[in-house]
mmCIF file of C-alpha atoms in Angstrom:
data_model
loop_
_atom_site.group_PDB
_atom_site.id
_atom_site.type_symbol
_atom_site.label_atom_id
_atom_site.label_comp_id
_atom_site.label_asym_id
_atom_site.label_seq_id
_atom_site.Cartn_x
_atom_site.Cartn_y
_atom_site.Cartn_z
ATOM 1 C CA MET A 1 21.010 10.057 1.585
ATOM 2 C CA THR A 2 22.868 12.324 -0.589
ATOM 3 C CA HIS A 3 26.344 13.381 -0.419
ATOM 4 C CA GLU A 4 25.365 16.972 0.134
ATOM 5 C CA GLU A 5 22.976 15.734 3.103
ATOM 6 C CA LEU A 6 25.903 13.838 4.657
ATOM 7 C CA ARG A 7 27.939 17.072 4.349
ATOM 8 C CA ASN A 8 25.461 18.958 6.096
ATOM 9 C CA GLU A 9 25.197 16.286 8.968
ATOM 10 C CA LEU A 10 29.272 16.224 9.075
ATOM 11 C CA SER A 11 29.247 19.988 9.294
ATOM 12 C CA LYS A 12 27.206 19.905 12.133
ATOM 13 C CA SER A 13 28.708 16.932 13.989
ATOM 14 C CA GLU A 14 31.656 14.073 12.396
ATOM 15 C CA GLU A 15 29.908 11.622 14.663
ATOM 16 C CA ASN A 16 26.665 11.950 14.412
ATOM 17 C CA GLY A 17 26.975 12.485 10.775
ATOM 18 C CA PHE A 18 28.857 8.930 10.498
ATOM 19 C CA ARG A 19 26.195 7.533 12.511
ATOM 20 C CA ILE A 20 23.531 8.703 10.254
ATOM 21 C CA LEU A 21 25.595 7.232 7.207
ATOM 22 C CA PHE A 22 25.987 3.765 9.078
ATOM 23 C CA ASP A 23 22.539 3.617 9.690
ATOM 24 C CA ASN A 24 21.373 4.165 6.139
ATOM 25 C CA TYR A 25 23.679 2.043 4.884
ATOM 26 C CA CYS A 26 24.547 -0.634 7.224
ATOM 27 C CA ASN A 27 22.234 -3.211 5.574
ATOM 28 C CA TYR A 28 23.162 -2.561 2.148
ATOM 29 C CA VAL A 29 27.150 -2.980 2.942
ATOM 30 C CA TYR A 30 26.074 -5.924 5.291
ATOM 31 C CA ALA A 31 24.393 -7.639 1.720
ATOM 32 C CA ILE A 32 27.643 -7.090 -0.358
ATOM 33 C CA VAL A 33 29.922 -8.565 1.780
ATOM 34 C CA TYR A 34 27.653 -11.363 2.929
ATOM 35 C CA ASN A 35 26.687 -12.276 -0.406
ATOM 36 C CA ARG A 36 30.043 -12.442 -1.589
ATOM 37 C CA LEU A 37 31.853 -14.135 1.692
ATOM 38 C CA ARG A 38 29.304 -16.253 2.508
ATOM 39 C CA ASN A 39 30.861 -19.670 1.123
ATOM 40 C CA CYS A 40 34.150 -19.054 2.406
ATOM 41 C CA ALA A 41 34.027 -16.876 5.766
ATOM 42 C CA ASP A 42 32.567 -17.640 9.287
ATOM 43 C CA MET A 43 29.993 -14.879 10.754
ATOM 44 C CA GLU A 44 32.735 -13.524 12.464
ATOM 45 C CA ASP A 45 34.895 -12.821 9.350
ATOM 46 C CA ILE A 46 31.748 -11.393 7.664
ATOM 47 C CA GLU A 47 31.080 -8.873 10.357
ATOM 48 C CA GLU A 48 34.750 -7.813 10.492
ATOM 49 C CA CYS A 49 34.980 -7.368 6.961
ATOM 50 C CA VAL A 50 31.933 -4.876 7.084
ATOM 51 C CA SER A 51 33.384 -3.080 10.016
ATOM 52 C CA ASP A 52 36.494 -2.893 7.890
ATOM 53 C CA VAL A 53 34.352 -1.457 4.927
ATOM 54 C CA PHE A 54 33.083 1.390 7.136
ATOM 55 C CA SER A 55 36.223 2.104 8.628
ATOM 56 C CA GLU A 56 37.344 2.583 4.898
ATOM 57 C CA ILE A 57 34.540 4.444 4.200
ATOM 58 C CA PHE A 58 34.758 7.240 7.342
ATOM 59 C CA ARG A 59 38.705 7.374 6.632
ATOM 60 C CA SER A 60 38.338 8.196 3.159
ATOM 61 C CA TYR A 61 35.332 9.971 2.654
ATOM 62 C CA ASP A 62 35.980 13.173 1.123
ATOM 63 C CA THR A 63 34.059 15.851 3.748
ATOM 64 C CA LYS A 64 35.044 19.018 1.641
ATOM 65 C CA GLY A 65 34.845 17.669 -1.861
ATOM 66 C CA THR A 66 32.518 18.504 -4.733
ATOM 67 C CA PHE A 67 31.517 15.377 -5.626
ATOM 68 C CA THR A 68 27.830 15.050 -6.188
ATOM 69 C CA GLY A 69 27.524 11.156 -7.459
ATOM 70 C CA GLU A 70 25.015 8.731 -5.716
ATOM 71 C CA LEU A 71 26.337 8.196 -1.903
ATOM 72 C CA SER A 72 25.111 4.443 -2.398
ATOM 73 C CA GLY A 73 27.407 4.274 -5.433
ATOM 74 C CA PHE A 74 30.484 5.061 -3.489
ATOM 75 C CA VAL A 75 29.529 3.005 -0.504
ATOM 76 C CA GLY A 76 28.856 -0.046 -2.737
ATOM 77 C CA MET A 77 32.216 0.559 -4.252
ATOM 78 C CA VAL A 78 34.076 0.829 -1.189
ATOM 79 C CA ALA A 79 32.356 -2.610 0.080
ATOM 80 C CA ARG A 80 33.040 -4.400 -3.027
ATOM 81 C CA ARG A 81 36.977 -3.536 -3.086
ATOM 82 C CA LYS A 82 37.339 -4.421 0.836
ATOM 83 C CA THR A 83 35.322 -7.599 0.339
ATOM 84 C CA ILE A 84 37.649 -8.984 -2.905
ATOM 85 C CA ASP A 85 40.590 -7.851 -0.397
ATOM 86 C CA TYR A 86 39.278 -9.822 2.726
ATOM 87 C CA PHE A 87 38.460 -12.769 0.104
ATOM 88 C CA ASN A 88 42.014 -12.587 -0.879
ATOM 89 C CA ARG A 89 43.774 -12.660 2.684
ATOM 90 C CA LEU A 90 41.500 -15.483 3.942
ATOM 91 C CA LYS A 91 42.463 -17.796 0.584
ATOM 92 C CA GLY A 92 45.872 -16.393 0.551
ATOM 93 C CA PHE A 93 45.284 -15.149 -3.089
ATOM 94 C CA GLU A 94 46.552 -11.634 -2.743
ATOM 95 C CA ASN A 95 49.032 -11.937 -5.828
ATOM 96 C CA VAL A 96 47.964 -14.956 -7.610
ATOM 97 C CA SER A 97 45.910 -15.890 -10.420
ATOM 98 C CA VAL A 98 43.359 -18.387 -10.637
ATOM 99 C CA SER A 99 41.434 -19.847 -13.318
ATOM 100 C CA VAL A 100 38.321 -20.939 -12.397
ATOM 101 C CA ASP A 101 35.803 -23.126 -14.946
ATOM 102 C CA ASP A 102 32.573 -21.951 -16.051
ATOM 103 C CA ASP A 103 30.889 -24.915 -13.973
ATOM 104 C CA GLU A 104 32.437 -24.003 -10.760
ATOM 105 C CA ILE A 105 31.161 -20.189 -11.177
ATOM 106 C CA SER A 106 27.733 -21.452 -11.900
ATOM 107 C CA SER A 107 27.746 -23.137 -8.992
ATOM 108 C CA LEU A 108 29.010 -20.466 -6.694
ATOM 109 C CA LYS A 109 26.499 -17.745 -8.188
ATOM 110 C CA SER A 110 23.306 -17.298 -6.534
ATOM 111 C CA ASP A 111 20.098 -16.331 -8.769
ATOM 112 C CA ASP A 112 19.643 -13.202 -6.732
ATOM 113 C CA ASP A 113 21.399 -10.210 -6.626
ATOM 114 C CA ILE A 114 21.181 -9.095 -3.393
ATOM 115 C CA GLU A 115 22.823 -5.933 -3.819
ATOM 116 C CA ASP A 116 20.233 -5.021 -6.875
ATOM 117 C CA ILE A 117 17.559 -6.108 -4.566
ATOM 118 C CA ILE A 118 18.808 -3.969 -1.453
ATOM 119 C CA SER A 119 19.419 -0.935 -4.179
ATOM 120 C CA ARG A 120 15.870 -1.134 -5.384
ATOM 121 C CA ARG A 121 14.160 -1.224 -2.152
ATOM 122 C CA GLU A 122 16.501 1.684 -1.178
ATOM 123 C CA THR A 123 15.532 3.737 -3.996
ATOM 124 C CA ALA A 124 11.923 2.706 -3.674
ATOM 125 C CA ARG A 125 11.977 3.709 -0.027
ATOM 126 C CA LYS A 126 13.292 7.349 -1.204
ATOM 127 C CA ILE A 127 10.634 7.500 -3.970
ATOM 128 C CA LEU A 128 7.518 6.625 -1.486
ATOM 129 C CA ASP A 129 9.121 9.568 1.098
ATOM 130 C CA ILE A 130 9.360 11.909 -1.634
ATOM 131 C CA ILE A 131 5.805 11.185 -2.699
ATOM 132 C CA LEU A 132 4.692 11.097 1.003
ATOM 133 C CA SER A 133 6.240 14.643 1.481
ATOM 134 C CA LEU A 134 4.010 16.302 -1.232
ATOM 135 C CA GLY A 135 0.907 16.028 1.642
ATOM 136 C CA GLN A 136 -2.388 15.212 1.541
ATOM 137 C CA PRO A 137 -4.354 14.793 -1.123
ATOM 138 C CA ASP A 138 -1.401 14.990 -3.677
ATOM 139 C CA SER A 139 0.216 11.959 -2.054
ATOM 140 C CA THR A 140 -2.950 9.985 -2.039
ATOM 141 C CA ILE A 141 -3.612 10.864 -5.543
ATOM 142 C CA ILE A 142 -0.228 9.895 -6.873
ATOM 143 C CA ILE A 143 0.128 6.630 -5.019
ATOM 144 C CA GLN A 144 -3.685 5.788 -5.810
ATOM 145 C CA LYS A 145 -3.178 6.467 -9.762
ATOM 146 C CA TYR A 146 0.235 4.866 -10.336
ATOM 147 C CA TYR A 147 0.406 2.519 -7.614
ATOM 148 C CA TYR A 148 -3.092 1.045 -7.475
ATOM 149 C CA LYS A 149 -3.897 2.229 -11.315
ATOM 150 C CA LYS A 150 -7.155 3.833 -10.069
ATOM 151 C CA LYS A 151 -9.034 5.948 -11.920
ATOM 152 C CA SER A 152 -9.758 9.457 -11.257
ATOM 153 C CA GLY A 153 -13.019 9.307 -10.696
ATOM 154 C CA GLU A 154 -12.231 6.606 -7.773
ATOM 155 C CA ILE A 155 -9.697 8.561 -6.539
ATOM 156 C CA ALA A 156 -11.952 11.349 -6.251
ATOM 157 C CA GLU A 157 -14.468 9.768 -3.992
ATOM 158 C CA MET A 158 -11.511 8.969 -1.654
ATOM 159 C CA VAL A 159 -10.108 12.294 -1.547
ATOM 160 C CA GLY A 160 -13.401 13.967 -1.673
ATOM 161 C CA LEU A 161 -12.906 16.347 -5.156
ATOM 162 C CA SER A 162 -14.043 16.169 -8.457
ATOM 163 C CA PRO A 163 -12.322 14.110 -10.896
ATOM 164 C CA GLU A 164 -11.161 17.403 -12.739
ATOM 165 C CA ALA A 165 -9.623 18.476 -9.580
ATOM 166 C CA VAL A 166 -7.908 15.405 -9.103
ATOM 167 C CA ARG A 167 -6.798 15.511 -12.533
ATOM 168 C CA VAL A 168 -4.963 18.979 -11.943
ATOM 169 C CA ARG A 169 -3.711 18.157 -8.609
ATOM 170 C CA LYS A 170 -2.382 15.286 -9.980
ATOM 171 C CA GLY A 171 -0.587 17.527 -12.927
ATOM 172 C CA ARG A 172 0.994 19.479 -10.261
ATOM 173 C CA ALA A 173 2.176 17.222 -7.923
ATOM 174 C CA LEU A 174 3.975 15.332 -11.022
ATOM 175 C CA LYS A 175 5.553 18.630 -11.557
ATOM 176 C CA LYS A 176 6.526 18.940 -7.856
ATOM 177 C CA LEU A 177 7.917 15.251 -8.086
ATOM 178 C CA LYS A 178 9.917 15.791 -11.001
ATOM 179 C CA GLU A 179 11.698 18.653 -9.164
ATOM 180 C CA LEU A 180 11.888 16.729 -5.769
ATOM 181 C CA PHE A 181 13.425 13.770 -7.875
ATOM 182 C CA ILE A 182 16.277 16.138 -9.426
ATOM 183 C CA GLN A 183 17.101 17.562 -6.310
ATOM 184 C CA ASN A 184 17.567 14.525 -4.535
ATOM 185 C CA GLU A 185 19.417 12.749 -7.727
ATOM 186 C CA ILE A 186 16.810 9.975 -8.153
ATOM 187 C CA THR A 187 16.431 8.939 -11.805
ATOM 188 C CA ILE A 188 13.383 6.962 -12.878
#
């Protein structure tokens, strides 16, 4: 979901627009909050923090602004800031500086960057949706060529075209994809 799509939904119905935003980003926000608070908060606190994050997003989102950056970046930034504030409140560190040894940091740190994993999955889902929007046989050609690494001859048998036609359609489909990626603010 982009800022433009969200603004269009909000112009139709503010409640529905924010419901769509919540549905699209709930898992992303939950992953950020859980990853940061799992060692110091119980599940009730984590869920309360997720609620506070969405409350802050709904309160501070500029529905008429001209910002065109990544919506996921905005949501992630609000989630990280709220989580830090929540952590500080839980631990009573609101205005305290604490020195932490490298050994303590490495024991708290997970090898999995959950935020990065969720972000990649979200981007992959958007890319697949865009590829599928090309329709048949173009979407099949692109998926078989770039995901399954099939040759034009193999793809031609699958879609009932000649290998030359597959190559021509692939070229046209790639041009369409480039335009669609730009429209949807996806960079590869």
